CSV table of N, CA and C in Angstrom, one decimal:
chain,number,residue,atom,x,y,z
L,1,UNK,N,3.4,-3.2,107.2
L,1,UNK,CA,3.9,-3.1,105.9
L,1,UNK,C,5.2,-4.0,105.7
L,2,UNK,N,6.1,-3.8,106.7
L,2,UNK,CA,7.4,-4.6,106.6
L,2,UNK,C,7.1,-6.1,106.7
L,3,UNK,N,6.1,-6.5,107.5
L,3,UNK,CA,5.7,-7.9,107.6
L,3,UNK,C,5.2,-8.4,106.3
L,4,UNK,N,4.4,-7.7,105.6
L,4,UNK,CA,3.8,-8.1,104.3
L,4,UNK,C,4.9,-8.3,103.3
L,5,UNK,N,5.9,-7.4,103.2
L,5,UNK,CA,7.0,-7.5,102.3
L,5,UNK,C,7.8,-8.7,102.6
L,6,UNK,N,8.1,-8.9,103.9
L,6,UNK,CA,8.9,-10.0,104.4
L,6,UNK,C,8.2,-11.3,104.0
L,7,UNK,N,6.9,-11.4,104.2
L,7,UNK,CA,6.2,-12.7,103.9
L,7,UNK,C,6.3,-12.9,102.4
L,8,UNK,N,6.0,-11.9,101.6
L,8,UNK,CA,6.1,-12.0,100.1
L,8,UNK,C,7.5,-12.4,99.7
L,9,UNK,N,8.5,-11.8,100.2
L,9,UNK,CA,9.9,-12.1,99.9
L,9,UNK,C,10.2,-13.6,100.2
L,10,UNK,N,9.8,-14.0,101.4
L,10,UNK,CA,10.0,-15.4,101.8
L,10,UNK,C,9.3,-16.4,100.9
L,11,UNK,N,8.0,-16.1,100.5
L,11,UNK,CA,7.3,-16.9,99.6
L,11,UNK,C,8.0,-17.1,98.3
L,12,UNK,N,8.5,-15.9,97.8
L,12,UNK,CA,9.2,-16.0,96.5
L,12,UNK,C,10.4,-16.8,96.5
L,13,UNK,N,11.2,-16.6,97.6
L,13,UNK,CA,12.4,-17.4,97.8
L,13,UNK,C,12.1,-18.9,97.9
L,14,UNK,N,11.1,-19.2,98.6
L,14,UNK,CA,10.7,-20.6,98.8
L,14,UNK,C,10.3,-21.3,97.5
L,15,UNK,N,9.6,-20.6,96.6
L,15,UNK,CA,9.2,-21.1,95.3
L,15,UNK,C,10.4,-21.3,94.4
L,16,UNK,N,11.3,-20.3,94.5
L,16,UNK,CA,12.5,-20.4,93.6
L,16,UNK,C,13.4,-21.5,94.1
L,17,UNK,N,13.5,-21.7,95.4
L,17,UNK,CA,14.4,-22.8,95.9
L,17,UNK,C,13.9,-24.1,95.6
L,18,UNK,N,12.6,-24.3,95.5
L,18,UNK,CA,12.0,-25.6,95.2
L,18,UNK,C,12.2,-26.0,93.7
L,19,UNK,N,12.5,-25.0,92.9
L,19,UNK,CA,12.7,-25.3,91.5
L,19,UNK,C,11.3,-25.4,90.8
L,20,UNK,N,10.3,-24.9,91.3
L,20,UNK,CA,9.0,-24.9,90.8
L,20,UNK,C,9.0,-24.1,89.4
L,21,UNK,N,8.4,-24.8,88.4
L,21,UNK,CA,8.3,-24.2,87.1
L,21,UNK,C,6.9,-24.3,86.6
L,22,UNK,N,6.4,-23.2,86.0
L,22,UNK,CA,5.1,-23.3,85.3
L,22,UNK,C,5.3,-24.0,84.0
L,23,UNK,N,4.1,-24.4,83.4
L,23,UNK,CA,4.2,-25.1,82.1
L,23,UNK,C,4.8,-24.2,81.1
L,24,UNK,N,4.6,-22.9,81.1
L,24,UNK,CA,5.2,-22.0,80.1
L,24,UNK,C,6.7,-21.9,80.3
L,25,UNK,N,7.1,-22.0,81.6
L,25,UNK,CA,8.6,-22.0,81.9
L,25,UNK,C,9.2,-23.2,81.3
L,26,UNK,N,8.6,-24.4,81.4
L,26,UNK,CA,9.1,-25.6,80.9
L,26,UNK,C,9.2,-25.6,79.4
L,27,UNK,N,8.2,-25.1,78.8
L,27,UNK,CA,8.2,-25.0,77.3
L,27,UNK,C,9.2,-24.0,76.8
L,28,UNK,N,9.4,-22.9,77.5
L,28,UNK,CA,10.4,-21.9,77.1
L,28,UNK,C,11.8,-22.5,77.3
L,29,UNK,N,12.0,-23.2,78.4
L,29,UNK,CA,13.3,-23.8,78.6
L,29,UNK,C,13.6,-24.9,77.6
L,30,UNK,N,12.7,-25.7,77.3
L,30,UNK,CA,12.9,-26.7,76.3
L,30,UNK,C,13.1,-26.1,74.9
L,31,UNK,N,12.4,-25.1,74.6
L,31,UNK,CA,12.5,-24.4,73.3
L,31,UNK,C,13.9,-23.8,73.2
L,32,UNK,N,14.3,-23.1,74.3
L,32,UNK,CA,15.6,-22.5,74.2
L,32,UNK,C,16.8,-23.5,74.1
L,33,UNK,N,16.6,-24.6,74.9
L,33,UNK,CA,17.7,-25.6,74.9
L,33,UNK,C,17.8,-26.3,73.6
L,34,UNK,N,16.7,-26.5,72.8
L,34,UNK,CA,16.8,-27.3,71.6
L,34,UNK,C,16.0,-26.6,70.5
L,35,UNK,N,16.3,-25.3,70.3
L,35,UNK,CA,15.6,-24.6,69.2
L,35,UNK,C,16.2,-25.0,67.9
L,36,UNK,N,15.5,-25.8,67.1
L,36,UNK,CA,16.0,-26.2,65.8
L,36,UNK,C,16.0,-25.0,64.8
L,37,UNK,N,17.0,-25.1,63.9
L,37,UNK,CA,17.0,-24.2,62.8
L,37,UNK,C,15.9,-24.5,61.8
L,38,UNK,N,15.8,-23.8,60.8
L,38,UNK,CA,14.7,-24.1,59.8
L,38,UNK,C,14.9,-25.5,59.2
L,39,UNK,N,14.0,-26.3,59.4
L,39,UNK,CA,14.1,-27.7,58.9
L,39,UNK,C,12.7,-28.4,59.1
L,40,UNK,N,12.6,-29.6,58.6
L,40,UNK,CA,11.4,-30.4,58.8
L,40,UNK,C,11.9,-31.6,59.7
L,41,UNK,N,11.2,-31.9,60.7
L,41,UNK,CA,11.5,-33.0,61.6
L,41,UNK,C,10.4,-34.1,61.4
L,42,UNK,N,10.8,-35.3,61.2
L,42,UNK,CA,9.8,-36.4,61.2
L,42,UNK,C,10.1,-37.2,62.5
L,43,UNK,N,9.1,-37.2,63.4
L,43,UNK,CA,9.3,-37.8,64.7
L,43,UNK,C,8.4,-39.0,64.9
L,44,UNK,N,9.1,-40.1,65.1
L,44,UNK,CA,8.4,-41.4,65.4
L,44,UNK,C,8.6,-41.7,66.9
L,45,UNK,N,7.5,-41.7,67.6
L,45,UNK,CA,7.6,-42.0,69.1
L,45,UNK,C,7.1,-43.4,69.3
L,46,UNK,N,7.8,-44.1,70.2
L,46,UNK,CA,7.4,-45.5,70.6
L,46,UNK,C,7.7,-45.8,72.0
L,47,UNK,N,7.0,-46.8,72.5
L,47,UNK,CA,7.3,-47.2,73.9
L,47,UNK,C,8.2,-48.4,73.9
L,48,UNK,N,8.4,-49.0,75.1
L,48,UNK,CA,9.2,-50.2,75.2
L,48,UNK,C,8.7,-51.4,74.4
L,49,UNK,N,7.4,-51.6,74.5
L,49,UNK,CA,6.8,-52.8,73.8
L,49,UNK,C,6.1,-52.2,72.6
L,50,UNK,N,6.3,-52.9,71.5
L,50,UNK,CA,5.7,-52.5,70.2
L,50,UNK,C,5.0,-53.6,69.5
L,51,UNK,N,3.9,-53.3,68.8
L,51,UNK,CA,3.2,-54.3,68.0
L,51,UNK,C,3.8,-54.2,66.6
L,52,UNK,N,3.3,-55.1,65.7
L,52,UNK,CA,3.8,-55.2,64.4
L,52,UNK,C,3.5,-53.9,63.6
L,53,UNK,N,2.4,-53.3,63.9
L,53,UNK,CA,2.0,-52.1,63.2
L,53,UNK,C,3.0,-50.9,63.6
L,54,UNK,N,3.3,-50.9,64.9
L,54,UNK,CA,4.2,-49.9,65.4
L,54,UNK,C,5.6,-50.0,64.7
L,55,UNK,N,6.0,-51.2,64.6
L,55,UNK,CA,7.3,-51.5,63.9
L,55,UNK,C,7.2,-51.2,62.4
L,56,UNK,N,6.1,-51.4,61.8
L,56,UNK,CA,5.9,-51.1,60.4
L,56,UNK,C,6.0,-49.6,60.2
L,57,UNK,N,5.4,-48.8,61.1
L,57,UNK,CA,5.5,-47.4,61.0
L,57,UNK,C,6.9,-46.9,60.9
L,58,UNK,N,7.7,-47.4,61.9
L,58,UNK,CA,9.1,-47.0,61.9
L,58,UNK,C,9.9,-47.5,60.7
L,59,UNK,N,9.7,-48.8,60.3
L,59,UNK,CA,10.5,-49.3,59.2
L,59,UNK,C,10.1,-48.6,57.9
L,60,UNK,N,8.8,-48.4,57.7
L,60,UNK,CA,8.4,-47.7,56.4
L,60,UNK,C,8.8,-46.3,56.3
L,61,UNK,N,8.8,-45.6,57.5
L,61,UNK,CA,9.2,-44.2,57.5
L,61,UNK,C,10.7,-44.1,57.3
L,62,UNK,N,11.5,-45.0,57.9
L,62,UNK,CA,12.9,-45.0,57.8
L,62,UNK,C,13.3,-45.3,56.3
L,63,UNK,N,12.7,-46.3,55.8
L,63,UNK,CA,13.0,-46.7,54.4
L,63,UNK,C,12.7,-45.6,53.4
L,64,UNK,N,11.5,-44.9,53.6
L,64,UNK,CA,11.1,-43.8,52.8
L,64,UNK,C,12.2,-42.7,52.8
L,65,UNK,N,12.5,-42.3,54.0
L,65,UNK,CA,13.5,-41.2,54.2
L,65,UNK,C,14.9,-41.5,53.6
L,66,UNK,N,15.3,-42.8,53.9
L,66,UNK,CA,16.6,-43.2,53.4
L,66,UNK,C,16.6,-43.2,51.9
L,67,UNK,N,15.5,-43.6,51.2
L,67,UNK,CA,15.5,-43.7,49.8
L,67,UNK,C,15.2,-42.4,49.0
L,68,UNK,N,14.4,-41.5,49.6
L,68,UNK,CA,14.0,-40.3,48.9
L,68,UNK,C,14.7,-39.0,49.4
L,69,UNK,N,15.1,-39.0,50.6
L,69,UNK,CA,15.5,-37.8,51.2
L,69,UNK,C,16.9,-37.8,51.8
L,70,UNK,N,17.8,-38.6,51.3
L,70,UNK,CA,19.2,-38.7,51.8
L,70,UNK,C,19.9,-37.3,51.7
L,71,UNK,N,19.7,-36.6,50.6
L,71,UNK,CA,20.3,-35.3,50.4
L,71,UNK,C,19.8,-34.3,51.4
L,72,UNK,N,18.5,-34.3,51.6
L,72,UNK,CA,17.9,-33.3,52.6
L,72,UNK,C,18.4,-33.6,54.0
L,73,UNK,N,18.5,-34.9,54.3
L,73,UNK,CA,19.0,-35.3,55.7
L,73,UNK,C,20.5,-34.8,55.8
L,74,UNK,N,21.3,-35.1,54.8
L,74,UNK,CA,22.7,-34.7,54.8
L,74,UNK,C,22.8,-33.2,54.9
L,75,UNK,N,21.9,-32.5,54.3
L,75,UNK,CA,22.0,-31.0,54.3
L,75,UNK,C,21.4,-30.4,55.5
L,76,UNK,N,20.7,-31.2,56.4
L,76,UNK,CA,20.1,-30.6,57.6
L,76,UNK,C,18.7,-30.1,57.3
L,77,UNK,N,18.1,-30.2,56.1
L,77,UNK,CA,16.8,-29.7,55.9
L,77,UNK,C,15.7,-30.6,56.4
L,78,UNK,N,16.1,-31.9,56.6
L,78,UNK,CA,15.2,-32.9,57.1
L,78,UNK,C,15.9,-33.7,58.2
L,79,UNK,N,15.1,-33.9,59.3
L,79,UNK,CA,15.7,-34.7,60.4
L,79,UNK,C,14.7,-35.8,60.7
L,80,UNK,N,15.1,-37.0,60.9
L,80,UNK,CA,14.3,-38.1,61.3
L,80,UNK,C,14.7,-38.6,62.7
L,81,UNK,N,13.8,-38.6,63.6
L,81,UNK,CA,14.1,-39.0,65.0
L,81,UNK,C,13.2,-40.1,65.4
L,82,UNK,N,13.8,-41.2,66.0
L,82,UNK,CA,13.1,-42.3,66.6
L,82,UNK,C,13.2,-42.1,68.1
L,83,UNK,N,12.1,-41.9,68.8
L,83,UNK,CA,12.1,-41.4,70.2
L,83,UNK,C,11.4,-42.5,71.0
L,84,UNK,N,12.2,-43.0,72.0
L,84,UNK,CA,11.6,-44.0,72.9
L,84,UNK,C,11.0,-43.3,74.1
L,85,UNK,N,9.7,-43.2,74.2
L,85,UNK,CA,9.1,-42.5,75.3
L,85,UNK,C,9.2,-43.1,76.6
L,86,UNK,N,9.7,-44.4,76.7
L,86,UNK,CA,9.9,-45.0,78.0
L,86,UNK,C,11.2,-44.6,78.6
L,87,UNK,N,12.1,-43.9,77.8
L,87,UNK,CA,13.3,-43.3,78.3
L,87,UNK,C,13.1,-42.0,78.9
L,88,UNK,N,13.4,-41.8,80.1
L,88,UNK,CA,13.1,-40.5,80.8
L,88,UNK,C,13.8,-39.3,80.2
L,89,UNK,N,14.9,-39.6,79.4
L,89,UNK,CA,15.6,-38.5,78.7
L,89,UNK,C,14.7,-37.9,77.6
L,90,UNK,N,13.6,-38.6,77.2
L,90,UNK,CA,12.7,-38.1,76.2
L,90,UNK,C,11.4,-37.5,76.7
L,91,UNK,N,11.3,-37.4,78.0
L,91,UNK,CA,10.1,-37.0,78.7
L,91,UNK,C,9.6,-35.6,78.2
L,92,UNK,N,10.5,-34.7,78.1
L,92,UNK,CA,10.1,-33.3,77.7
L,92,UNK,C,9.5,-33.3,76.3
L,93,UNK,N,10.2,-34.0,75.4
L,93,UNK,CA,9.7,-34.1,74.0
L,93,UNK,C,8.3,-34.8,73.9
L,94,UNK,N,8.2,-35.9,74.6
L,94,UNK,CA,6.9,-36.6,74.7
L,94,UNK,C,5.8,-35.7,75.2
L,95,UNK,N,6.2,-34.9,76.2
L,95,UNK,CA,5.2,-34.0,76.8
L,95,UNK,C,4.8,-32.9,75.9
L,96,UNK,N,5.8,-32.4,75.2
L,96,UNK,CA,5.5,-31.3,74.2
L,96,UNK,C,4.5,-31.7,73.2
L,97,UNK,N,4.6,-33.0,72.7
L,97,UNK,CA,3.7,-33.5,71.7
L,97,UNK,C,2.5,-34.3,72.2
L,98,UNK,N,2.5,-34.3,73.6
L,98,UNK,CA,1.4,-35.0,74.3
L,98,UNK,C,1.3,-36.4,73.8
L,99,UNK,N,2.4,-37.1,73.8
L,99,UNK,CA,2.5,-38.5,73.3
L,99,UNK,C,2.5,-39.4,74.5
L,100,UNK,N,1.7,-40.5,74.4
L,100,UNK,CA,1.7,-41.5,75.5
L,100,UNK,C,1.8,-42.9,74.9
L,101,UNK,N,1.9,-43.0,73.6
L,101,UNK,CA,2.1,-44.3,72.9
L,101,UNK,C,2.6,-44.0,71.5
L,102,UNK,N,2.8,-45.0,70.7
L,102,UNK,CA,3.4,-44.8,69.4
L,102,UNK,C,2.7,-43.8,68.6
L,103,UNK,N,3.5,-42.9,68.0
L,103,UNK,CA,2.9,-41.7,67.3
L,103,UNK,C,3.9,-41.3,66.2
L,104,UNK,N,3.3,-40.7,65.2
L,104,UNK,CA,4.1,-40.1,64.1
L,104,UNK,C,3.7,-38.7,63.8
L,105,UNK,N,4.7,-37.8,63.9
L,105,UNK,CA,4.5,-36.4,63.7
L,105,UNK,C,5.5,-35.9,62.6
L,106,UNK,N,5.0,-34.9,61.9
L,106,UNK,CA,6.0,-34.1,61.0
L,106,UNK,C,5.8,-32.7,61.4
L,107,UNK,N,6.9,-32.1,61.7
L,107,UNK,CA,7.0,-30.7,62.2
L,107,UNK,C,7.9,-29.8,61.3
L,108,UNK,N,7.4,-28.7,60.8
L,108,UNK,CA,8.2,-27.8,60.1
L,108,UNK,C,8.6,-26.6,61.0
L,109,UNK,N,9.9,-26.4,61.1
L,109,UNK,CA,10.4,-25.2,61.8
L,109,UNK,C,10.8,-24.2,60.8
L,110,UNK,N,10.2,-23.0,60.8
L,110,UNK,CA,10.6,-22.0,59.8
L,110,UNK,C,10.4,-20.6,60.5
L,111,UNK,N,11.4,-19.9,60.5
L,111,UNK,CA,11.4,-18.5,61.0
L,111,UNK,C,10.9,-18.4,62.4
L,112,UNK,N,11.3,-19.4,63.2
L,112,UNK,CA,10.9,-19.5,64.6
L,112,UNK,C,9.5,-20.0,64.9
L,113,UNK,N,8.8,-20.4,63.9
L,113,UNK,CA,7.4,-20.9,64.0
L,113,UNK,C,7.4,-22.4,63.7
L,114,UNK,N,6.5,-23.1,64.4
L,114,UNK,CA,6.4,-24.5,64.2
L,114,UNK,C,5.0,-24.8,63.6
L,115,UNK,N,5.0,-25.7,62.6
L,115,UNK,CA,3.7,-26.2,62.1
L,115,UNK,C,3.8,-27.8,62.2
L,116,UNK,N,2.9,-28.4,62.8
L,116,UNK,CA,2.9,-29.8,63.1
L,116,UNK,C,1.7,-30.5,62.5
L,117,UNK,N,2.0,-31.7,61.9
L,117,UNK,CA,1.0,-32.6,61.4
L,117,UNK,C,1.1,-33.9,62.2
L,118,UNK,N,0.0,-34.3,62.8
L,118,UNK,CA,-0.1,-35.5,63.5
L,118,UNK,C,-0.6,-36.6,62.5
L,119,UNK,N,0.2,-37.5,62.2
L,119,UNK,CA,-0.1,-38.6,61.2
L,119,UNK,C,-0.4,-39.9,61.9
L,120,UNK,N,-0.5,-39.9,63.2
L,120,UNK,CA,-0.6,-41.1,64.0
L,120,UNK,C,-1.8,-42.0,63.5
L,121,UNK,N,-3.0,-41.5,63.4
L,121,UNK,CA,-4.1,-42.3,63.0
L,121,UNK,C,-3.9,-42.8,61.6
L,122,UNK,N,-3.5,-42.0,60.7
L,122,UNK,CA,-3.3,-42.4,59.4
L,122,UNK,C,-2.2,-43.5,59.3
L,123,UNK,N,-1.1,-43.4,60.1
L,123,UNK,CA,0.0,-44.3,60.1
L,123,UNK,C,-0.5,-45.7,60.6
L,124,UNK,N,-1.3,-45.7,61.7
L,124,UNK,CA,-1.8,-47.0,62.2
L,124,UNK,C,-2.8,-47.6,61.2
L,125,UNK,N,-3.5,-46.9,60.5
L,125,UNK,CA,-4.4,-47.4,59.5
L,125,UNK,C,-3.8,-48.0,58.3
L,126,UNK,N,-2.5,-47.5,58.0
L,126,UNK,CA,-2.0,-47.8,56.7
L,126,UNK,C,-0.6,-48.4,56.6
L,127,UNK,N,0.2,-48.2,57.6
L,127,UNK,CA,1.7,-48.6,57.6
L,127,UNK,C,1.9,-50.1,57.3
L,128,UNK,N,1.0,-50.9,57.9
L,128,UNK,CA,1.2,-52.4,57.7
L,128,UNK,C,0.3,-52.9,56.6
L,129,UNK,N,-0.9,-52.5,56.5
L,129,UNK,CA,-1.9,-53.0,55.5
L,129,UNK,C,-1.8,-52.4,54.2
L,130,UNK,N,-1.3,-51.1,54.1
L,130,UNK,CA,-1.2,-50.4,52.8
L,130,UNK,C,0.0,-49.6,52.8
L,131,UNK,N,1.2,-50.2,52.8
L,131,UNK,CA,2.4,-49.5,52.9
L,131,UNK,C,2.7,-48.5,51.8
L,132,UNK,N,2.2,-48.8,50.6
L,132,UNK,CA,2.4,-47.9,49.5
L,132,UNK,C,1.6,-46.6,49.7
L,133,UNK,N,0.4,-46.7,50.2
L,133,UNK,CA,-0.4,-45.6,50.5
L,133,UNK,C,0.2,-44.8,51.7
L,134,UNK,N,0.7,-45.5,52.7
L,134,UNK,CA,1.4,-44.9,53.8
L,134,UNK,C,2.6,-44.0,53.3
L,135,UNK,N,3.4,-44.6,52.5
L,135,UNK,CA,4.6,-43.9,52.0
L,135,UNK,C,4.2,-42.7,51.1
L,136,UNK,N,3.2,-42.9,50.3
L,136,UNK,CA,2.8,-41.8,49.4
L,136,UNK,C,2.3,-40.6,50.2
L,137,UNK,N,1.5,-40.8,51.2
L,137,UNK,CA,1.0,-39.7,52.0
L,137,UNK,C,2.1,-39.1,52.9
L,138,UNK,N,3.0,-39.9,53.5
L,138,UNK,CA,4.1,-39.3,54.2
L,138,UNK,C,5.0,-38.5,53.3
L,139,UNK,N,5.3,-39.0,52.1
L,139,UNK,CA,6.1,-38.3,51.1
L,139,UNK,C,5.4,-36.9,50.8
L,140,UNK,N,4.1,-37.0,50.5
L,140,UNK,CA,3.3,-35.7,50.2
L,140,UNK,C,3.5,-34.7,51.3
L,141,UNK,N,3.3,-35.2,52.6
L,141,UNK,CA,3.4,-34.2,53.7
L,141,UNK,C,4.8,-33.7,53.9
L,142,UNK,N,5.8,-34.5,53.7
L,142,UNK,CA,7.2,-34.0,53.8
L,142,UNK,C,7.5,-33.0,52.8
L,143,UNK,N,7.1,-33.3,51.5
L,143,UNK,CA,7.3,-32.4,50.4
L,143,UNK,C,6.6,-31.1,50.7
L,144,UNK,N,5.4,-31.1,51.1
L,144,UNK,CA,4.6,-29.9,51.5
L,144,UNK,C,5.4,-29.1,52.5
L,145,UNK,N,5.9,-29.7,53.5
L,145,UNK,CA,6.6,-29.0,54.6
L,145,UNK,C,7.9,-28.5,54.2
L,146,UNK,N,8.6,-29.2,53.2
L,146,UNK,CA,9.9,-28.7,52.8
L,146,UNK,C,9.9,-27.5,51.9
L,147,UNK,N,8.7,-27.1,51.4
L,147,UNK,CA,8.5,-26.0,50.5
L,147,UNK,C,8.8,-24.7,51.2
């Protein structure tokens, strides 16, 4: 009996000293460290190398937010983040959204709950070739999430 307890205790200590974390531990730690207040986040992820469409997504999104949502940004209701996934400092955020290349997400944080829209496919189809359609749809999604 003593041997079983000793083995179990040793195994627990070994796991703790290695810093081993489960996926839920990582998510909980990330959520605790950076739990946003009620707001809408527009997240544009990109890698080190970007094509013209990738750059158009960023430029059109930034222009849209600067022109229509300056008051919401100033008031903290809307946050726009440009995230370089090649920077190891952004690894947790890229992992949370399962991002491996340029992507566009809009996430509403309300009452401790998150609602996320992945606009990546739409953004790639429209940001460069139909920027007016791109801006109209992103505006619609932001307005919907701000309600």
